[in-house]
Amino acid sequence: MEAPEENEAETNTGLIEQLGKISQTTFEHSGRATRSVHAKSHGVVRGELTVLDALPPELAQGLFAKPGCYTIAMRFSTLPGDILDDSVSTPRGLAVKVIGVEGLRLPGSEGDVTQDFVMVNGPAFSAPTAAKFLGNLKMLAATTDKVEGLKKVVSAVARGTESVIEAFGGKSPTITTMGGQPETHILGETFYSQVPILYGDYIAKFSVQPIFDVSLLKDTPIDANGRPNALRDAVAEYFATKGGEWEFRVQLCTDLDTMPIEDASVVWPEDASPYIPVARLQVEPQPSWDPATVAAIDEGLAFSPWHGLAAHRPLGSVMRARNTTYTSSAEFRGKHNGCPMHEPRTAAGLKG
């Protein structure tokens, strides 16, 4: 059901080139190689993912085919490839690495036992295809590590515009990407895959939604004025005394016309197919910016939707591009930091 574009090879080459420019620029300025997107972390924690009992057959697929409990790493981040003051408020990300997953693997991850899920706090991607995203990326690459003061001004204006849009029940991926993300607590966000994956015999998108105590942080204001790491401080303050729980939810594709595979910018209608819980993520109180954990998870791991089971093969133009671009970014970090990326096989691999 996928329909690759004619020039995807050229698009992928262009994406690797632009993302490489971002990584090279930040490396030259800081002496440290960072991710070309989602470079800034706001917290890295360890926890568990528990697959729910008695799932119906259409939901009992792949990793979720049978009840089980797995060790996980969670990394909270924001979108840009440069490390910006938190007052430049951009979309937030969550990456989850599940450890101990057995089964037929995706190409390139043979021999591993991990399953990665990469998410952003919006239900749809900012561009319909990888080719369209390449155009956006060229602008981001050109402004990496430049005019942070101007970015702060633009972000403040964009937040005001986005607040008006959201007051009328909308949300603009373009405005939030430009810095219009509301200045709220990152732990209160619901995160989405945005783009589809194979879900065993089905096709799906997924989301991670906070429940119980952590859900109370939804829309809680965070003052980032004069606090460059306000989000990191807020995450650390929360996990110092409290744990967190989230539901991992799946939205099955039931109509290829209204839930397309190749157009990542389309929000799949939840009235036609709601997100349904299939697992629960649990994190106990812990330091969320512990140096050893940061070294093991933030510096030592790469997160990619192509790390995982064949039953959860990424689908669509944007996902296909991530296969090569994420690999290139991880290789750049490993080479320049002298620490090749690795895939943990046990919980011990998440400890520095």
PDB file of N, CA and C in Angstrom, residues 109-208:
ATOM      1  N   SER A 109      18.710  -3.939  11.940  1.00  0.00           N
ATOM      2  CA  SER A 109      18.655  -4.139  13.398  1.00  0.00           C
ATOM      3  C   SER A 109      18.716  -5.616  13.763  1.00  0.00           C
ATOM      4  N   GLU A 110      19.154  -6.431  12.803  1.00  0.00           N
ATOM      5  CA  GLU A 110      19.277  -7.869  13.081  1.00  0.00           C
ATOM      6  C   GLU A 110      20.223  -8.102  14.258  1.00  0.00           C
ATOM      7  N   GLY A 111      19.844  -8.991  15.116  1.00  0.00           N
ATOM      8  CA  GLY A 111      20.673  -9.300  16.279  1.00  0.00           C
ATOM      9  C   GLY A 111      20.387  -8.434  17.491  1.00  0.00           C
ATOM     10  N   ASP A 112      19.629  -7.347  17.311  1.00  0.00           N
ATOM     11  CA  ASP A 112      19.271  -6.494  18.440  1.00  0.00           C
ATOM     12  C   ASP A 112      17.997  -6.991  19.115  1.00  0.00           C
ATOM     13  N   VAL A 113      17.722  -6.456  20.297  1.00  0.00           N
ATOM     14  CA  VAL A 113      16.506  -6.838  21.029  1.00  0.00           C
ATOM     15  C   VAL A 113      15.794  -5.585  21.531  1.00  0.00           C
ATOM     16  N   THR A 114      15.822  -4.521  20.724  1.00  0.00           N
ATOM     17  CA  THR A 114      15.181  -3.262  21.102  1.00  0.00           C
ATOM     18  C   THR A 114      14.067  -2.911  20.114  1.00  0.00           C
ATOM     19  N   GLN A 115      13.128  -2.100  20.600  1.00  0.00           N
ATOM     20  CA  GLN A 115      12.079  -1.522  19.768  1.00  0.00           C
ATOM     21  C   GLN A 115      11.977  -0.054  20.133  1.00  0.00           C
ATOM     22  N   ASP A 116      12.194   0.821  19.149  1.00  0.00           N
ATOM     23  CA  ASP A 116      12.154   2.261  19.401  1.00  0.00           C
ATOM     24  C   ASP A 116      10.839   2.860  18.915  1.00  0.00           C
ATOM     25  N   PHE A 117      10.368   3.861  19.649  1.00  0.00           N
ATOM     26  CA  PHE A 117       9.217   4.663  19.248  1.00  0.00           C
ATOM     27  C   PHE A 117       9.626   6.130  19.349  1.00  0.00           C
ATOM     28  N   VAL A 118       9.457   6.877  18.260  1.00  0.00           N
ATOM     29  CA  VAL A 118       9.874   8.275  18.182  1.00  0.00           C
ATOM     30  C   VAL A 118       8.632   9.133  17.964  1.00  0.00           C
ATOM     31  N   MET A 119       8.435  10.137  18.827  1.00  0.00           N
ATOM     32  CA  MET A 119       7.170  10.875  18.845  1.00  0.00           C
ATOM     33  C   MET A 119       7.371  12.379  19.009  1.00  0.00           C
ATOM     34  N   VAL A 120       6.338  13.134  18.621  1.00  0.00           N
ATOM     35  CA  VAL A 120       6.289  14.586  18.784  1.00  0.00           C
ATOM     36  C   VAL A 120       4.906  14.943  19.322  1.00  0.00           C
ATOM     37  N   ASN A 121       4.793  16.097  19.986  1.00  0.00           N
ATOM     38  CA  ASN A 121       3.530  16.467  20.632  1.00  0.00           C
ATOM     39  C   ASN A 121       2.541  17.113  19.656  1.00  0.00           C
ATOM     40  N   GLY A 122       2.284  16.459  18.566  1.00  0.00           N
ATOM     41  CA  GLY A 122       1.267  16.882  17.609  1.00  0.00           C
ATOM     42  C   GLY A 122       0.854  15.684  16.791  1.00  0.00           C
ATOM     43  N   PRO A 123      -0.417  15.589  16.389  1.00  0.00           N
ATOM     44  CA  PRO A 123      -0.915  14.364  15.751  1.00  0.00           C
ATOM     45  C   PRO A 123      -0.499  14.185  14.302  1.00  0.00           C
ATOM     46  N   ALA A 124       0.081  15.208  13.660  1.00  0.00           N
ATOM     47  CA  ALA A 124       0.476  15.075  12.259  1.00  0.00           C
ATOM     48  C   ALA A 124       1.814  15.755  12.022  1.00  0.00           C
ATOM     49  N   PHE A 125       2.525  15.301  11.002  1.00  0.00           N
ATOM     50  CA  PHE A 125       3.843  15.828  10.650  1.00  0.00           C
ATOM     51  C   PHE A 125       3.684  17.184   9.973  1.00  0.00           C
ATOM     52  N   SER A 126       4.741  17.991   9.977  1.00  0.00           N
ATOM     53  CA  SER A 126       4.674  19.349   9.442  1.00  0.00           C
ATOM     54  C   SER A 126       4.691  19.407   7.920  1.00  0.00           C
ATOM     55  N   ALA A 127       4.997  18.298   7.252  1.00  0.00           N
ATOM     56  CA  ALA A 127       5.026  18.255   5.788  1.00  0.00           C
ATOM     57  C   ALA A 127       4.436  16.931   5.323  1.00  0.00           C
ATOM     58  N   PRO A 128       3.817  16.915   4.144  1.00  0.00           N
ATOM     59  CA  PRO A 128       3.183  15.673   3.694  1.00  0.00           C
ATOM     60  C   PRO A 128       4.161  14.588   3.307  1.00  0.00           C
ATOM     61  N   THR A 129       5.326  14.974   2.744  1.00  0.00           N
ATOM     62  CA  THR A 129       6.289  13.989   2.252  1.00  0.00           C
ATOM     63  C   THR A 129       7.703  14.407   2.628  1.00  0.00           C
ATOM     64  N   ALA A 130       8.639  13.492   2.443  1.00  0.00           N
ATOM     65  CA  ALA A 130      10.041  13.800   2.710  1.00  0.00           C
ATOM     66  C   ALA A 130      10.545  14.902   1.792  1.00  0.00           C
ATOM     67  N   ALA A 131      10.086  14.909   0.538  1.00  0.00           N
ATOM     68  CA  ALA A 131      10.521  15.932  -0.406  1.00  0.00           C
ATOM     69  C   ALA A 131      10.088  17.319   0.047  1.00  0.00           C
ATOM     70  N   LYS A 132       8.843  17.438   0.527  1.00  0.00           N
ATOM     71  CA  LYS A 132       8.366  18.722   1.032  1.00  0.00           C
ATOM     72  C   LYS A 132       9.124  19.125   2.298  1.00  0.00           C
ATOM     73  N   PHE A 133       9.435  18.151   3.142  1.00  0.00           N
ATOM     74  CA  PHE A 133      10.168  18.450   4.369  1.00  0.00           C
ATOM     75  C   PHE A 133      11.567  18.953   4.057  1.00  0.00           C
ATOM     76  N   LEU A 134      12.180  18.452   2.980  1.00  0.00           N
ATOM     77  CA  LEU A 134      13.521  18.896   2.608  1.00  0.00           C
ATOM     78  C   LEU A 134      13.555  20.403   2.400  1.00  0.00           C
ATOM     79  N   GLY A 135      12.514  20.962   1.787  1.00  0.00           N
ATOM     80  CA  GLY A 135      12.452  22.406   1.611  1.00  0.00           C
ATOM     81  C   GLY A 135      12.451  23.149   2.930  1.00  0.00           C
ATOM     82  N   ASN A 136      11.685  22.641   3.918  1.00  0.00           N
ATOM     83  CA  ASN A 136      11.665  23.263   5.248  1.00  0.00           C
ATOM     84  C   ASN A 136      13.019  23.143   5.936  1.00  0.00           C
ATOM     85  N   LEU A 137      13.657  21.989   5.745  1.00  0.00           N
ATOM     86  CA  LEU A 137      14.913  21.714   6.441  1.00  0.00           C
ATOM     87  C   LEU A 137      16.037  22.632   5.979  1.00  0.00           C
ATOM     88  N   LYS A 138      16.020  23.025   4.717  1.00  0.00           N
ATOM     89  CA  LYS A 138      17.061  23.917   4.212  1.00  0.00           C
ATOM     90  C   LYS A 138      17.049  25.238   4.975  1.00  0.00           C
ATOM     91  N   MET A 139      15.864  25.744   5.311  1.00  0.00           N
ATOM     92  CA  MET A 139      15.768  26.980   6.086  1.00  0.00           C
ATOM     93  C   MET A 139      16.310  26.774   7.497  1.00  0.00           C
ATOM     94  N   LEU A 140      15.962  25.641   8.118  1.00  0.00           N
ATOM     95  CA  LEU A 140      16.457  25.364   9.462  1.00  0.00           C
ATOM     96  C   LEU A 140      17.971  25.238   9.477  1.00  0.00           C
ATOM     97  N   ALA A 141      18.525  24.562   8.469  1.00  0.00           N
ATOM     98  CA  ALA A 141      19.974  24.388   8.401  1.00  0.00           C
ATOM     99  C   ALA A 141      20.686  25.724   8.250  1.00  0.00           C
ATOM    100  N   ALA A 142      20.070  26.638   7.493  1.00  0.00           N
ATOM    101  CA  ALA A 142      20.692  27.943   7.248  1.00  0.00           C
ATOM    102  C   ALA A 142      20.728  28.820   8.492  1.00  0.00           C
ATOM    103  N   THR A 143      19.846  28.574   9.453  1.00  0.00           N
ATOM    104  CA  THR A 143      19.778  29.415  10.651  1.00  0.00           C
ATOM    105  C   THR A 143      20.293  28.705  11.904  1.00  0.00           C
ATOM    106  N   THR A 144      20.856  27.512  11.762  1.00  0.00           N
ATOM    107  CA  THR A 144      21.377  26.775  12.915  1.00  0.00           C
ATOM    108  C   THR A 144      22.499  27.555  13.585  1.00  0.00           C
ATOM    109  N   ASP A 145      22.416  27.681  14.909  1.00  0.00           N
ATOM    110  CA  ASP A 145      23.417  28.387  15.720  1.00  0.00           C
ATOM    111  C   ASP A 145      23.594  29.840  15.291  1.00  0.00           C
ATOM    112  N   LYS A 146      22.525  30.452  14.804  1.00  0.00           N
ATOM    113  CA  LYS A 146      22.578  31.850  14.400  1.00  0.00           C
ATOM    114  C   LYS A 146      21.391  32.614  14.988  1.00  0.00           C
ATOM    115  N   VAL A 147      21.573  33.908  15.169  1.00  0.00           N
ATOM    116  CA  VAL A 147      20.538  34.877  15.557  1.00  0.00           C
ATOM    117  C   VAL A 147      19.578  34.336  16.614  1.00  0.00           C
ATOM    118  N   GLU A 148      20.124  33.840  17.739  1.00  0.00           N
ATOM    119  CA  GLU A 148      19.241  33.322  18.778  1.00  0.00           C
ATOM    120  C   GLU A 148      18.336  34.415  19.331  1.00  0.00           C
ATOM    121  N   GLY A 149      18.853  35.649  19.394  1.00  0.00           N
ATOM    122  CA  GLY A 149      18.014  36.746  19.875  1.00  0.00           C
ATOM    123  C   GLY A 149      16.796  36.945  19.002  1.00  0.00           C
ATOM    124  N   LEU A 150      16.986  36.878  17.674  1.00  0.00           N
ATOM    125  CA  LEU A 150      15.863  37.011  16.759  1.00  0.00           C
ATOM    126  C   LEU A 150      14.907  35.839  16.914  1.00  0.00           C
ATOM    127  N   LYS A 151      15.449  34.645  17.135  1.00  0.00           N
ATOM    128  CA  LYS A 151      14.595  33.469  17.318  1.00  0.00           C
ATOM    129  C   LYS A 151      13.702  33.639  18.544  1.00  0.00           C
ATOM    130  N   LYS A 152      14.227  34.292  19.585  1.00  0.00           N
ATOM    131  CA  LYS A 152      13.415  34.531  20.780  1.00  0.00           C
ATOM    132  C   LYS A 152      12.250  35.460  20.466  1.00  0.00           C
ATOM    133  N   VAL A 153      12.525  36.498  19.677  1.00  0.00           N
ATOM    134  CA  VAL A 153      11.467  37.444  19.308  1.00  0.00           C
ATOM    135  C   VAL A 153      10.419  36.748  18.442  1.00  0.00           C
ATOM    136  N   VAL A 154      10.883  36.009  17.441  1.00  0.00           N
ATOM    137  CA  VAL A 154       9.963  35.290  16.561  1.00  0.00           C
ATOM    138  C   VAL A 154       9.132  34.288  17.354  1.00  0.00           C
ATOM    139  N   SER A 155       9.771  33.620  18.313  1.00  0.00           N
ATOM    140  CA  SER A 155       9.069  32.636  19.128  1.00  0.00           C
ATOM    141  C   SER A 155       7.956  33.290  19.932  1.00  0.00           C
ATOM    142  N   ALA A 156       8.232  34.460  20.504  1.00  0.00           N
ATOM    143  CA  ALA A 156       7.217  35.152  21.304  1.00  0.00           C
ATOM    144  C   ALA A 156       6.020  35.535  20.437  1.00  0.00           C
ATOM    145  N   VAL A 157       6.281  36.036  19.230  1.00  0.00           N
ATOM    146  CA  VAL A 157       5.195  36.401  18.318  1.00  0.00           C
ATOM    147  C   VAL A 157       4.421  35.155  17.903  1.00  0.00           C
ATOM    148  N   ALA A 158       5.153  34.082  17.588  1.00  0.00           N
ATOM    149  CA  ALA A 158       4.508  32.852  17.139  1.00  0.00           C
ATOM    150  C   ALA A 158       3.642  32.234  18.235  1.00  0.00           C
ATOM    151  N   ARG A 159       4.092  32.330  19.489  1.00  0.00           N
ATOM    152  CA  ARG A 159       3.280  31.799  20.595  1.00  0.00           C
ATOM    153  C   ARG A 159       1.964  32.546  20.698  1.00  0.00           C
ATOM    154  N   GLY A 160       2.012  33.869  20.491  1.00  0.00           N
ATOM    155  CA  GLY A 160       0.781  34.644  20.528  1.00  0.00           C
ATOM    156  C   GLY A 160      -0.166  34.238  19.416  1.00  0.00           C
ATOM    157  N   THR A 161       0.373  34.020  18.212  1.00  0.00           N
ATOM    158  CA  THR A 161      -0.454  33.584  17.082  1.00  0.00           C
ATOM    159  C   THR A 161      -1.047  32.214  17.343  1.00  0.00           C
ATOM    160  N   GLU A 162      -0.240  31.309  17.858  1.00  0.00           N
ATOM    161  CA  GLU A 162      -0.715  29.949  18.120  1.00  0.00           C
ATOM    162  C   GLU A 162      -1.787  29.943  19.199  1.00  0.00           C
ATOM    163  N   SER A 163      -1.667  30.814  20.199  1.00  0.00           N
ATOM    164  CA  SER A 163      -2.666  30.835  21.264  1.00  0.00           C
ATOM    165  C   SER A 163      -4.033  31.244  20.719  1.00  0.00           C
ATOM    166  N   VAL A 164      -4.041  32.146  19.731  1.00  0.00           N
ATOM    167  CA  VAL A 164      -5.302  32.534  19.102  1.00  0.00           C
ATOM    168  C   VAL A 164      -5.885  31.367  18.320  1.00  0.00           C
ATOM    169  N   ILE A 165      -5.030  30.663  17.563  1.00  0.00           N
ATOM    170  CA  ILE A 165      -5.488  29.508  16.782  1.00  0.00           C
ATOM    171  C   ILE A 165      -6.074  28.441  17.697  1.00  0.00           C
ATOM    172  N   GLU A 166      -5.392  28.166  18.815  1.00  0.00           N
ATOM    173  CA  GLU A 166      -5.852  27.116  19.718  1.00  0.00           C
ATOM    174  C   GLU A 166      -7.115  27.543  20.467  1.00  0.00           C
ATOM    175  N   ALA A 167      -7.292  28.843  20.662  1.00  0.00           N
ATOM    176  CA  ALA A 167      -8.517  29.319  21.320  1.00  0.00           C
ATOM    177  C   ALA A 167      -9.755  28.971  20.506  1.00  0.00           C
ATOM    178  N   PHE A 168      -9.566  28.809  19.197  1.00  0.00           N
ATOM    179  CA  PHE A 168     -10.680  28.439  18.320  1.00  0.00           C
ATOM    180  C   PHE A 168     -10.644  26.956  17.965  1.00  0.00           C
ATOM    181  N   GLY A 169      -9.907  26.170  18.761  1.00  0.00           N
ATOM    182  CA  GLY A 169      -9.923  24.725  18.608  1.00  0.00           C
ATOM    183  C   GLY A 169      -8.961  24.176  17.594  1.00  0.00           C
ATOM    184  N   GLY A 170      -8.034  24.984  17.090  1.00  0.00           N
ATOM    185  CA  GLY A 170      -7.088  24.519  16.080  1.00  0.00           C
ATOM    186  C   GLY A 170      -5.693  24.345  16.631  1.00  0.00           C
ATOM    187  N   LYS A 171      -4.777  23.939  15.739  1.00  0.00           N
ATOM    188  CA  LYS A 171      -3.368  23.829  16.084  1.00  0.00           C
ATOM    189  C   LYS A 171      -2.589  23.874  14.782  1.00  0.00           C
ATOM    190  N   SER A 172      -1.543  24.691  14.719  1.00  0.00           N
ATOM    191  CA  SER A 172      -0.772  24.849  13.494  1.00  0.00           C
ATOM    192  C   SER A 172       0.623  24.266  13.651  1.00  0.00           C
ATOM    193  N   PRO A 173       0.931  23.152  12.957  1.00  0.00           N
ATOM    194  CA  PRO A 173       2.288  22.608  13.017  1.00  0.00           C
ATOM    195  C   PRO A 173       3.334  23.609  12.535  1.00  0.00           C
ATOM    196  N   THR A 174       2.974  24.426  11.549  1.00  0.00           N
ATOM    197  CA  THR A 174       3.926  25.407  11.021  1.00  0.00           C
ATOM    198  C   THR A 174       4.268  26.452  12.064  1.00  0.00           C
ATOM    199  N   ILE A 175       3.252  26.995  12.731  1.00  0.00           N
ATOM    200  CA  ILE A 175       3.486  28.036  13.735  1.00  0.00           C
ATOM    201  C   ILE A 175       4.263  27.484  14.923  1.00  0.00           C
ATOM    202  N   THR A 176       3.915  26.296  15.390  1.00  0.00           N
ATOM    203  CA  THR A 176       4.635  25.742  16.541  1.00  0.00           C
ATOM    204  C   THR A 176       6.089  25.448  16.186  1.00  0.00           C
ATOM    205  N   THR A 177       6.345  24.992  14.969  1.00  0.00           N
ATOM    206  CA  THR A 177       7.714  24.733  14.545  1.00  0.00           C
ATOM    207  C   THR A 177       8.528  26.014  14.512  1.00  0.00           C
ATOM    208  N   MET A 178       7.892  27.132  14.187  1.00  0.00           N
ATOM    209  CA  MET A 178       8.572  28.436  14.140  1.00  0.00           C
ATOM    210  C   MET A 178       8.810  29.020  15.529  1.00  0.00           C
ATOM    211  N   GLY A 179       8.430  28.314  16.568  1.00  0.00           N
ATOM    212  CA  GLY A 179       8.645  28.811  17.928  1.00  0.00           C
ATOM    213  C   GLY A 179       7.368  29.137  18.649  1.00  0.00           C
ATOM    214  N   GLY A 180       6.234  28.709  18.086  1.00  0.00           N
ATOM    215  CA  GLY A 180       4.950  29.041  18.686  1.00  0.00           C
ATOM    216  C   GLY A 180       4.423  28.022  19.668  1.00  0.00           C
ATOM    217  N   GLN A 181       5.249  27.045  20.040  1.00  0.00           N
ATOM    218  CA  GLN A 181       4.841  26.074  21.042  1.00  0.00           C
ATOM    219  C   GLN A 181       4.537  26.796  22.357  1.00  0.00           C
ATOM    220  N   PRO A 182       3.341  26.610  22.941  1.00  0.00           N
ATOM    221  CA  PRO A 182       3.054  27.247  24.232  1.00  0.00           C
ATOM    222  C   PRO A 182       4.071  26.855  25.298  1.00  0.00           C
ATOM    223  N   GLU A 183       4.419  27.787  26.171  1.00  0.00           N
ATOM    224  CA  GLU A 183       5.395  27.531  27.233  1.00  0.00           C
ATOM    225  C   GLU A 183       4.714  26.813  28.395  1.00  0.00           C
ATOM    226  N   THR A 184       4.569  25.511  28.236  1.00  0.00           N
ATOM    227  CA  THR A 184       3.923  24.679  29.243  1.00  0.00           C
ATOM    228  C   THR A 184       4.839  23.520  29.612  1.00  0.00           C
ATOM    229  N   HIS A 185       4.466  22.795  30.664  1.00  0.00           N
ATOM    230  CA  HIS A 185       5.280  21.692  31.176  1.00  0.00           C
ATOM    231  C   HIS A 185       5.336  20.567  30.145  1.00  0.00           C
ATOM    232  N   ILE A 186       6.544  20.100  29.830  1.00  0.00           N
ATOM    233  CA  ILE A 186       6.718  19.082  28.800  1.00  0.00           C
ATOM    234  C   ILE A 186       6.118  17.736  29.221  1.00  0.00           C
ATOM    235  N   LEU A 187       6.059  17.448  30.520  1.00  0.00           N
ATOM    236  CA  LEU A 187       5.529  16.160  30.969  1.00  0.00           C
ATOM    237  C   LEU A 187       4.013  16.079  30.819  1.00  0.00           C
ATOM    238  N   GLY A 188       3.359  17.205  30.621  1.00  0.00           N
ATOM    239  CA  GLY A 188       1.913  17.182  30.432  1.00  0.00           C
ATOM    240  C   GLY A 188       1.483  16.940  28.998  1.00  0.00           C
ATOM    241  N   GLU A 189       2.442  16.797  28.097  1.00  0.00           N
ATOM    242  CA  GLU A 189       2.129  16.647  26.681  1.00  0.00           C
ATOM    243  C   GLU A 189       1.695  15.221  26.336  1.00  0.00           C
ATOM    244  N   THR A 190       0.825  15.100  25.320  1.00  0.00           N
ATOM    245  CA  THR A 190       0.559  13.829  24.662  1.00  0.00           C
ATOM    246  C   THR A 190       1.417  13.788  23.407  1.00  0.00           C
ATOM    247  N   PHE A 191       2.117  12.693  23.214  1.00  0.00           N
ATOM    248  CA  PHE A 191       3.043  12.556  22.096  1.00  0.00           C
ATOM    249  C   PHE A 191       2.490  11.566  21.067  1.00  0.00           C
ATOM    250  N   TYR A 192       2.793  11.831  19.783  1.00  0.00           N
ATOM    251  CA  TYR A 192       2.239  11.046  18.681  1.00  0.00           C
ATOM    252  C   TYR A 192       3.342  10.590  17.729  1.00  0.00           C
ATOM    253  N   SER A 193       3.125   9.436  17.110  1.00  0.00           N
ATOM    254  CA  SER A 193       4.052   8.998  16.066  1.00  0.00           C
ATOM    255  C   SER A 193       3.958   9.887  14.840  1.00  0.00           C
ATOM    256  N   GLN A 194       2.824  10.514  14.620  1.00  0.00           N
ATOM    257  CA  GLN A 194       2.532  11.409  13.493  1.00  0.00           C
ATOM    258  C   GLN A 194       2.445  10.678  12.152  1.00  0.00           C
ATOM    259  N   VAL A 195       3.260   9.690  11.963  1.00  0.00           N
ATOM    260  CA  VAL A 195       3.314   8.942  10.707  1.00  0.00           C
ATOM    261  C   VAL A 195       3.064   7.464  11.011  1.00  0.00           C
ATOM    262  N   PRO A 196       2.590   6.688  10.031  1.00  0.00           N
ATOM    263  CA  PRO A 196       2.133   5.325  10.322  1.00  0.00           C
ATOM    264  C   PRO A 196       3.248   4.285  10.390  1.00  0.00           C
ATOM    265  N   ILE A 197       2.907   3.192  11.041  1.00  0.00           N
ATOM    266  CA  ILE A 197       3.766   2.017  11.076  1.00  0.00           C
ATOM    267  C   ILE A 197       2.909   0.787  10.793  1.00  0.00           C
ATOM    268  N   LEU A 198       3.594  -0.269  10.376  1.00  0.00           N
ATOM    269  CA  LEU A 198       2.923  -1.558  10.297  1.00  0.00           C
ATOM    270  C   LEU A 198       2.615  -2.007  11.721  1.00  0.00           C
ATOM    271  N   TYR A 199       1.461  -2.565  11.907  1.00  0.00           N
ATOM    272  CA  TYR A 199       1.072  -3.045  13.233  1.00  0.00           C
ATOM    273  C   TYR A 199       0.634  -4.500  13.084  1.00  0.00           C
ATOM    274  N   GLY A 200       1.618  -5.362  12.880  1.00  0.00           N
ATOM    275  CA  GLY A 200       1.318  -6.767  12.604  1.00  0.00           C
ATOM    276  C   GLY A 200       0.551  -6.901  11.308  1.00  0.00           C
ATOM    277  N   ASP A 201      -0.672  -7.370  11.386  1.00  0.00           N
ATOM    278  CA  ASP A 201      -1.523  -7.519  10.208  1.00  0.00           C
ATOM    279  C   ASP A 201      -2.261  -6.235   9.865  1.00  0.00           C
ATOM    280  N   TYR A 202      -1.992  -5.146  10.570  1.00  0.00           N
ATOM    281  CA  TYR A 202      -2.733  -3.904  10.404  1.00  0.00           C
ATOM    282  C   TYR A 202      -1.763  -2.743  10.169  1.00  0.00           C
ATOM    283  N   ILE A 203      -2.315  -1.551  10.018  1.00  0.00           N
ATOM    284  CA  ILE A 203      -1.549  -0.311   9.911  1.00  0.00           C
ATOM    285  C   ILE A 203      -2.043   0.610  11.021  1.00  0.00           C
ATOM    286  N   ALA A 204      -1.134   1.353  11.642  1.00  0.00           N
ATOM    287  CA  ALA A 204      -1.538   2.160  12.792  1.00  0.00           C
ATOM    288  C   ALA A 204      -0.659   3.381  12.958  1.00  0.00           C
ATOM    289  N   LYS A 205      -1.166   4.346  13.712  1.00  0.00           N
ATOM    290  CA  LYS A 205      -0.369   5.374  14.364  1.00  0.00           C
ATOM    291  C   LYS A 205      -0.464   5.111  15.865  1.00  0.00           C
ATOM    292  N   PHE A 206       0.417   5.724  16.645  1.00  0.00           N
ATOM    293  CA  PHE A 206       0.358   5.498  18.085  1.00  0.00           C
ATOM    294  C   PHE A 206       0.595   6.801  18.831  1.00  0.00           C
ATOM    295  N   SER A 207       0.236   6.798  20.084  1.00  0.00           N
ATOM    296  CA  SER A 207       0.467   7.958  20.936  1.00  0.00           C
ATOM    297  C   SER A 207       0.804   7.502  22.346  1.00  0.00           C
ATOM    298  N   VAL A 208       1.429   8.389  23.096  1.00  0.00           N
ATOM    299  CA  VAL A 208       1.722   8.169  24.513  1.00  0.00           C
ATOM    300  C   VAL A 208       1.086   9.324  25.276  1.00  0.00           C
TER     301      VAL A 208
END
